[in-house]
Amino acid sequence: MNYSTDYTTHSEAIADLFASTFTASEGAEEGALIGALVRRLIAETAREDLRVFIASEDGALVGGIFFTRLTYAGDPRTVFLMAPVAVKTAHQGKGIGQRLIMHGLDALRQEGVDIAVTYGDPAFYGRVGFQSVTEADLPAPQPLNQPQGWIAQSLTDAPLTLIRGPARCVAAFDDPALW
Ligand SMILES: CC(C)(COP(=O)(O)OP(=O)(O)OC[C@H]1O[C@@H](n2cnc3c(N)ncnc32)[C@H](O)[C@@H]1OP(=O)(O)O)[C@@H](O)C(=O)NCCC(=O)NCCS
């Protein structure tokens, strides 16, 4: 597996990968929503607020993962939201997703990011270190439809302690349909 952070050269292929993967797993409407989200994340997010990792096998794109900055008005710690993540349908279930997530988290850890948070199935993301948190302990930037999916992990030796909000996400995520 090869990893790259070059999302500008491959932006259309990345958006297509997310749209087709989410269409296959969640239906056409979700596929369109996530495809549009990825296009906006790439086009509108300041470089310092965005990290993208893509995985390729034999020169073909097989997966991708986005991290975007969450800003907490009352807290100096650096927090990134991990979402969305996709592995091409035909390549799922072979460990690529977990390896890609670990690769992204390691890169963020190395640059000194304090906390990673995501919104998804705790059973799957628990395998890569995420644990449930409450919105009281770690405020979300939008009301959560599925608060049980709000999960986070410290990327430093410091334990995950209460973060003071309010929380702000990048513009592309500021859409209640995504939360
Ligand atoms: C979720 C996803 C990125 C995982 O990538 P992957 O390469 O298939 O994952 P891995 O091979 O590392 O891990 C597979 C395990 O995760 C589980 N899993 C896969 N997708 C899951 C999901 N959406 N929710 C819960 N568990 C999931 C599988 O059951 C499998 O468990 P097993 O090993 O006991 O069979 C990939 O399946 C995908 O792109 N799914 C569609 C898009 C999506 O739901 N993205 C996540 C929300 S942002």
mmCIF file of C-alpha atoms in Angstrom, residues 14-160:
data_model
loop_
_atom_site.group_PDB
_atom_site.id
_atom_site.type_symbol
_atom_site.label_atom_id
_atom_site.label_comp_id
_atom_site.label_asym_id
_atom_site.label_seq_id
_atom_site.Cartn_x
_atom_site.Cartn_y
_atom_site.Cartn_z
ATOM 1 C CA ILE A 14 -11.023 11.201 -4.603
ATOM 2 C CA ALA A 15 -14.503 12.767 -4.824
ATOM 3 C CA ASP A 16 -15.621 9.960 -7.170
ATOM 4 C CA LEU A 17 -14.261 7.316 -4.777
ATOM 5 C CA PHE A 18 -16.261 8.752 -1.866
ATOM 6 C CA ALA A 19 -19.434 9.226 -3.921
ATOM 7 C CA SER A 20 -19.381 5.686 -5.331
ATOM 8 C CA THR A 21 -18.378 4.015 -2.040
ATOM 9 C CA PHE A 22 -21.116 5.734 -0.028
ATOM 10 C CA THR A 23 -23.652 5.131 -2.801
ATOM 11 C CA ALA A 24 -22.871 1.415 -2.609
ATOM 12 C CA SER A 25 -23.096 1.245 1.186
ATOM 13 C CA GLU A 26 -25.729 3.876 2.080
ATOM 14 C CA GLY A 27 -27.627 4.644 -1.117
ATOM 15 C CA ALA A 28 -27.582 7.291 -3.850
ATOM 16 C CA GLU A 29 -28.661 10.211 -1.658
ATOM 17 C CA GLU A 30 -25.878 9.658 0.897
ATOM 18 C CA GLY A 31 -23.399 9.080 -1.946
ATOM 19 C CA ALA A 32 -24.275 12.445 -3.469
ATOM 20 C CA LEU A 33 -24.118 14.183 -0.074
ATOM 21 C CA ILE A 34 -20.672 12.799 0.764
ATOM 22 C CA GLY A 35 -19.344 13.336 -2.775
ATOM 23 C CA ALA A 36 -20.400 16.990 -2.547
ATOM 24 C CA LEU A 37 -18.902 17.284 0.947
ATOM 25 C CA VAL A 38 -15.544 15.999 -0.301
ATOM 26 C CA ARG A 39 -15.549 18.415 -3.250
ATOM 27 C CA ARG A 40 -16.256 21.317 -0.891
ATOM 28 C CA LEU A 41 -13.665 20.184 1.647
ATOM 29 C CA ILE A 42 -10.999 20.152 -1.072
ATOM 30 C CA ALA A 43 -12.094 23.378 -2.771
ATOM 31 C CA GLU A 44 -12.919 25.572 0.223
ATOM 32 C CA THR A 45 -10.837 24.480 3.220
ATOM 33 C CA ALA A 46 -7.660 26.383 4.071
ATOM 34 C CA ARG A 47 -4.614 24.141 3.776
ATOM 35 C CA GLU A 48 -3.717 24.552 7.466
ATOM 36 C CA ASP A 49 -7.166 23.254 8.449
ATOM 37 C CA LEU A 50 -7.166 20.153 6.200
ATOM 38 C CA ARG A 51 -5.191 16.900 6.091
ATOM 39 C CA VAL A 52 -5.981 14.268 3.456
ATOM 40 C CA PHE A 53 -4.420 10.819 3.143
ATOM 41 C CA ILE A 54 -5.043 8.567 0.184
ATOM 42 C CA ALA A 55 -4.081 4.928 -0.209
ATOM 43 C CA SER A 56 -3.176 3.306 -3.516
ATOM 44 C CA GLU A 57 -2.463 -0.247 -4.581
ATOM 45 C CA ASP A 58 -0.701 -0.989 -7.873
ATOM 46 C CA GLY A 59 -1.195 2.661 -8.841
ATOM 47 C CA ALA A 60 -4.969 2.620 -8.276
ATOM 48 C CA LEU A 61 -6.703 4.698 -5.615
ATOM 49 C CA VAL A 62 -8.333 2.390 -3.042
ATOM 50 C CA GLY A 63 -9.092 4.605 -0.053
ATOM 51 C CA GLY A 64 -9.084 8.064 1.417
ATOM 52 C CA ILE A 65 -9.473 9.871 4.706
ATOM 53 C CA PHE A 66 -10.073 13.508 5.637
ATOM 54 C CA PHE A 67 -9.184 15.386 8.802
ATOM 55 C CA THR A 68 -10.369 18.962 9.367
ATOM 56 C CA ARG A 69 -9.752 21.360 12.201
ATOM 57 C CA LEU A 70 -12.237 21.804 15.025
ATOM 58 C CA THR A 71 -11.685 25.040 16.922
ATOM 59 C CA TYR A 72 -12.646 25.356 20.585
ATOM 60 C CA ALA A 73 -13.020 28.957 21.678
ATOM 61 C CA GLY A 74 -12.105 28.212 25.289
ATOM 62 C CA ASP A 75 -9.316 25.680 24.772
ATOM 63 C CA PRO A 76 -5.837 25.945 23.252
ATOM 64 C CA ARG A 77 -5.545 22.269 22.293
ATOM 65 C CA THR A 78 -5.373 21.285 18.621
ATOM 66 C CA VAL A 79 -8.333 19.127 17.609
ATOM 67 C CA PHE A 80 -9.027 17.494 14.229
ATOM 68 C CA LEU A 81 -12.227 15.823 13.081
ATOM 69 C CA MET A 82 -11.635 12.556 11.189
ATOM 70 C CA ALA A 83 -14.316 12.305 8.474
ATOM 71 C CA PRO A 84 -15.171 11.047 6.030
ATOM 72 C CA VAL A 85 -13.263 7.821 5.418
ATOM 73 C CA ALA A 86 -13.857 5.433 2.561
ATOM 74 C CA VAL A 87 -12.312 2.282 1.146
ATOM 75 C CA LYS A 88 -13.369 1.321 -2.361
ATOM 76 C CA THR A 89 -16.167 -1.237 -2.130
ATOM 77 C CA ALA A 90 -14.273 -4.098 -3.800
ATOM 78 C CA HIS A 91 -11.317 -3.599 -1.417
ATOM 79 C CA GLN A 92 -13.234 -3.475 1.877
ATOM 80 C CA GLY A 93 -12.728 -5.966 4.688
ATOM 81 C CA LYS A 94 -8.998 -6.464 4.065
ATOM 82 C CA GLY A 95 -7.706 -4.131 6.778
ATOM 83 C CA ILE A 96 -7.083 -1.184 4.457
ATOM 84 C CA GLY A 97 -9.447 1.094 6.391
ATOM 85 C CA GLN A 98 -7.827 0.445 9.762
ATOM 86 C CA ARG A 99 -4.314 0.833 8.300
ATOM 87 C CA LEU A 100 -5.271 4.102 6.584
ATOM 88 C CA ILE A 101 -6.801 5.475 9.801
ATOM 89 C CA MET A 102 -3.692 4.518 11.816
ATOM 90 C CA HIS A 103 -1.477 6.113 9.161
ATOM 91 C CA GLY A 104 -3.458 9.362 9.354
ATOM 92 C CA LEU A 105 -3.543 9.412 13.145
ATOM 93 C CA ASP A 106 0.229 8.787 13.290
ATOM 94 C CA ALA A 107 0.867 11.698 10.932
ATOM 95 C CA LEU A 108 -1.283 14.015 13.049
ATOM 96 C CA ARG A 109 0.408 12.799 16.233
ATOM 97 C CA GLN A 110 3.800 13.559 14.714
ATOM 98 C CA GLU A 111 2.809 17.109 13.894
ATOM 99 C CA GLY A 112 1.619 17.661 17.471
ATOM 100 C CA VAL A 113 -2.162 17.450 17.162
ATOM 101 C CA ASP A 114 -3.646 16.842 20.627
ATOM 102 C CA ILE A 115 -7.015 15.191 19.954
ATOM 103 C CA ALA A 116 -8.782 13.335 17.139
ATOM 104 C CA VAL A 117 -12.567 13.104 17.160
ATOM 105 C CA THR A 118 -14.930 11.326 14.820
ATOM 106 C CA TYR A 119 -18.588 10.476 14.407
ATOM 107 C CA GLY A 120 -19.426 6.871 13.589
ATOM 108 C CA ASP A 121 -19.758 3.312 14.814
ATOM 109 C CA PRO A 122 -17.940 2.995 18.187
ATOM 110 C CA ALA A 123 -17.436 -0.756 17.582
ATOM 111 C CA PHE A 124 -15.425 -0.163 14.396
ATOM 112 C CA TYR A 125 -13.573 2.987 15.465
ATOM 113 C CA GLY A 126 -12.872 1.479 18.905
ATOM 114 C CA ARG A 127 -10.439 -0.804 17.085
ATOM 115 C CA VAL A 128 -8.299 2.232 16.239
ATOM 116 C CA GLY A 129 -8.381 3.862 19.659
ATOM 117 C CA PHE A 130 -11.570 5.947 19.723
ATOM 118 C CA GLN A 131 -13.773 6.004 22.811
ATOM 119 C CA SER A 132 -17.213 7.455 23.426
ATOM 120 C CA VAL A 133 -17.346 11.019 24.717
ATOM 121 C CA THR A 134 -20.276 13.176 25.723
ATOM 122 C CA GLU A 135 -21.117 16.479 24.117
ATOM 123 C CA ALA A 136 -20.698 17.995 27.584
ATOM 124 C CA ASP A 137 -17.072 16.820 27.719
ATOM 125 C CA LEU A 138 -16.290 17.534 24.089
ATOM 126 C CA PRO A 139 -18.789 19.908 22.479
ATOM 127 C CA ALA A 140 -19.818 19.173 18.884
ATOM 128 C CA PRO A 141 -20.092 21.954 16.301
ATOM 129 C CA GLN A 142 -23.686 20.985 15.403
ATOM 130 C CA PRO A 143 -26.439 19.144 17.306
ATOM 131 C CA LEU A 144 -25.805 15.391 16.934
ATOM 132 C CA ASN A 145 -28.537 13.102 15.598
ATOM 133 C CA GLN A 146 -26.621 10.097 16.951
ATOM 134 C CA PRO A 147 -24.749 11.227 20.084
ATOM 135 C CA GLN A 148 -23.648 7.630 20.760
ATOM 136 C CA GLY A 149 -21.434 7.961 17.667
ATOM 137 C CA TRP A 150 -19.430 10.903 19.056
ATOM 138 C CA ILE A 151 -16.005 9.390 19.826
ATOM 139 C CA ALA A 152 -12.515 10.727 20.405
ATOM 140 C CA GLN A 153 -8.963 9.911 21.429
ATOM 141 C CA SER A 154 -5.963 11.742 22.807
ATOM 142 C CA LEU A 155 -2.971 11.704 20.447
ATOM 143 C CA THR A 156 -0.559 12.672 23.225
ATOM 144 C CA ASP A 157 0.372 11.180 26.601
ATOM 145 C CA ALA A 158 -2.149 13.507 28.252
ATOM 146 C CA PRO A 159 -5.552 12.053 29.080
ATOM 147 C CA LEU A 160 -8.614 13.328 27.249
#
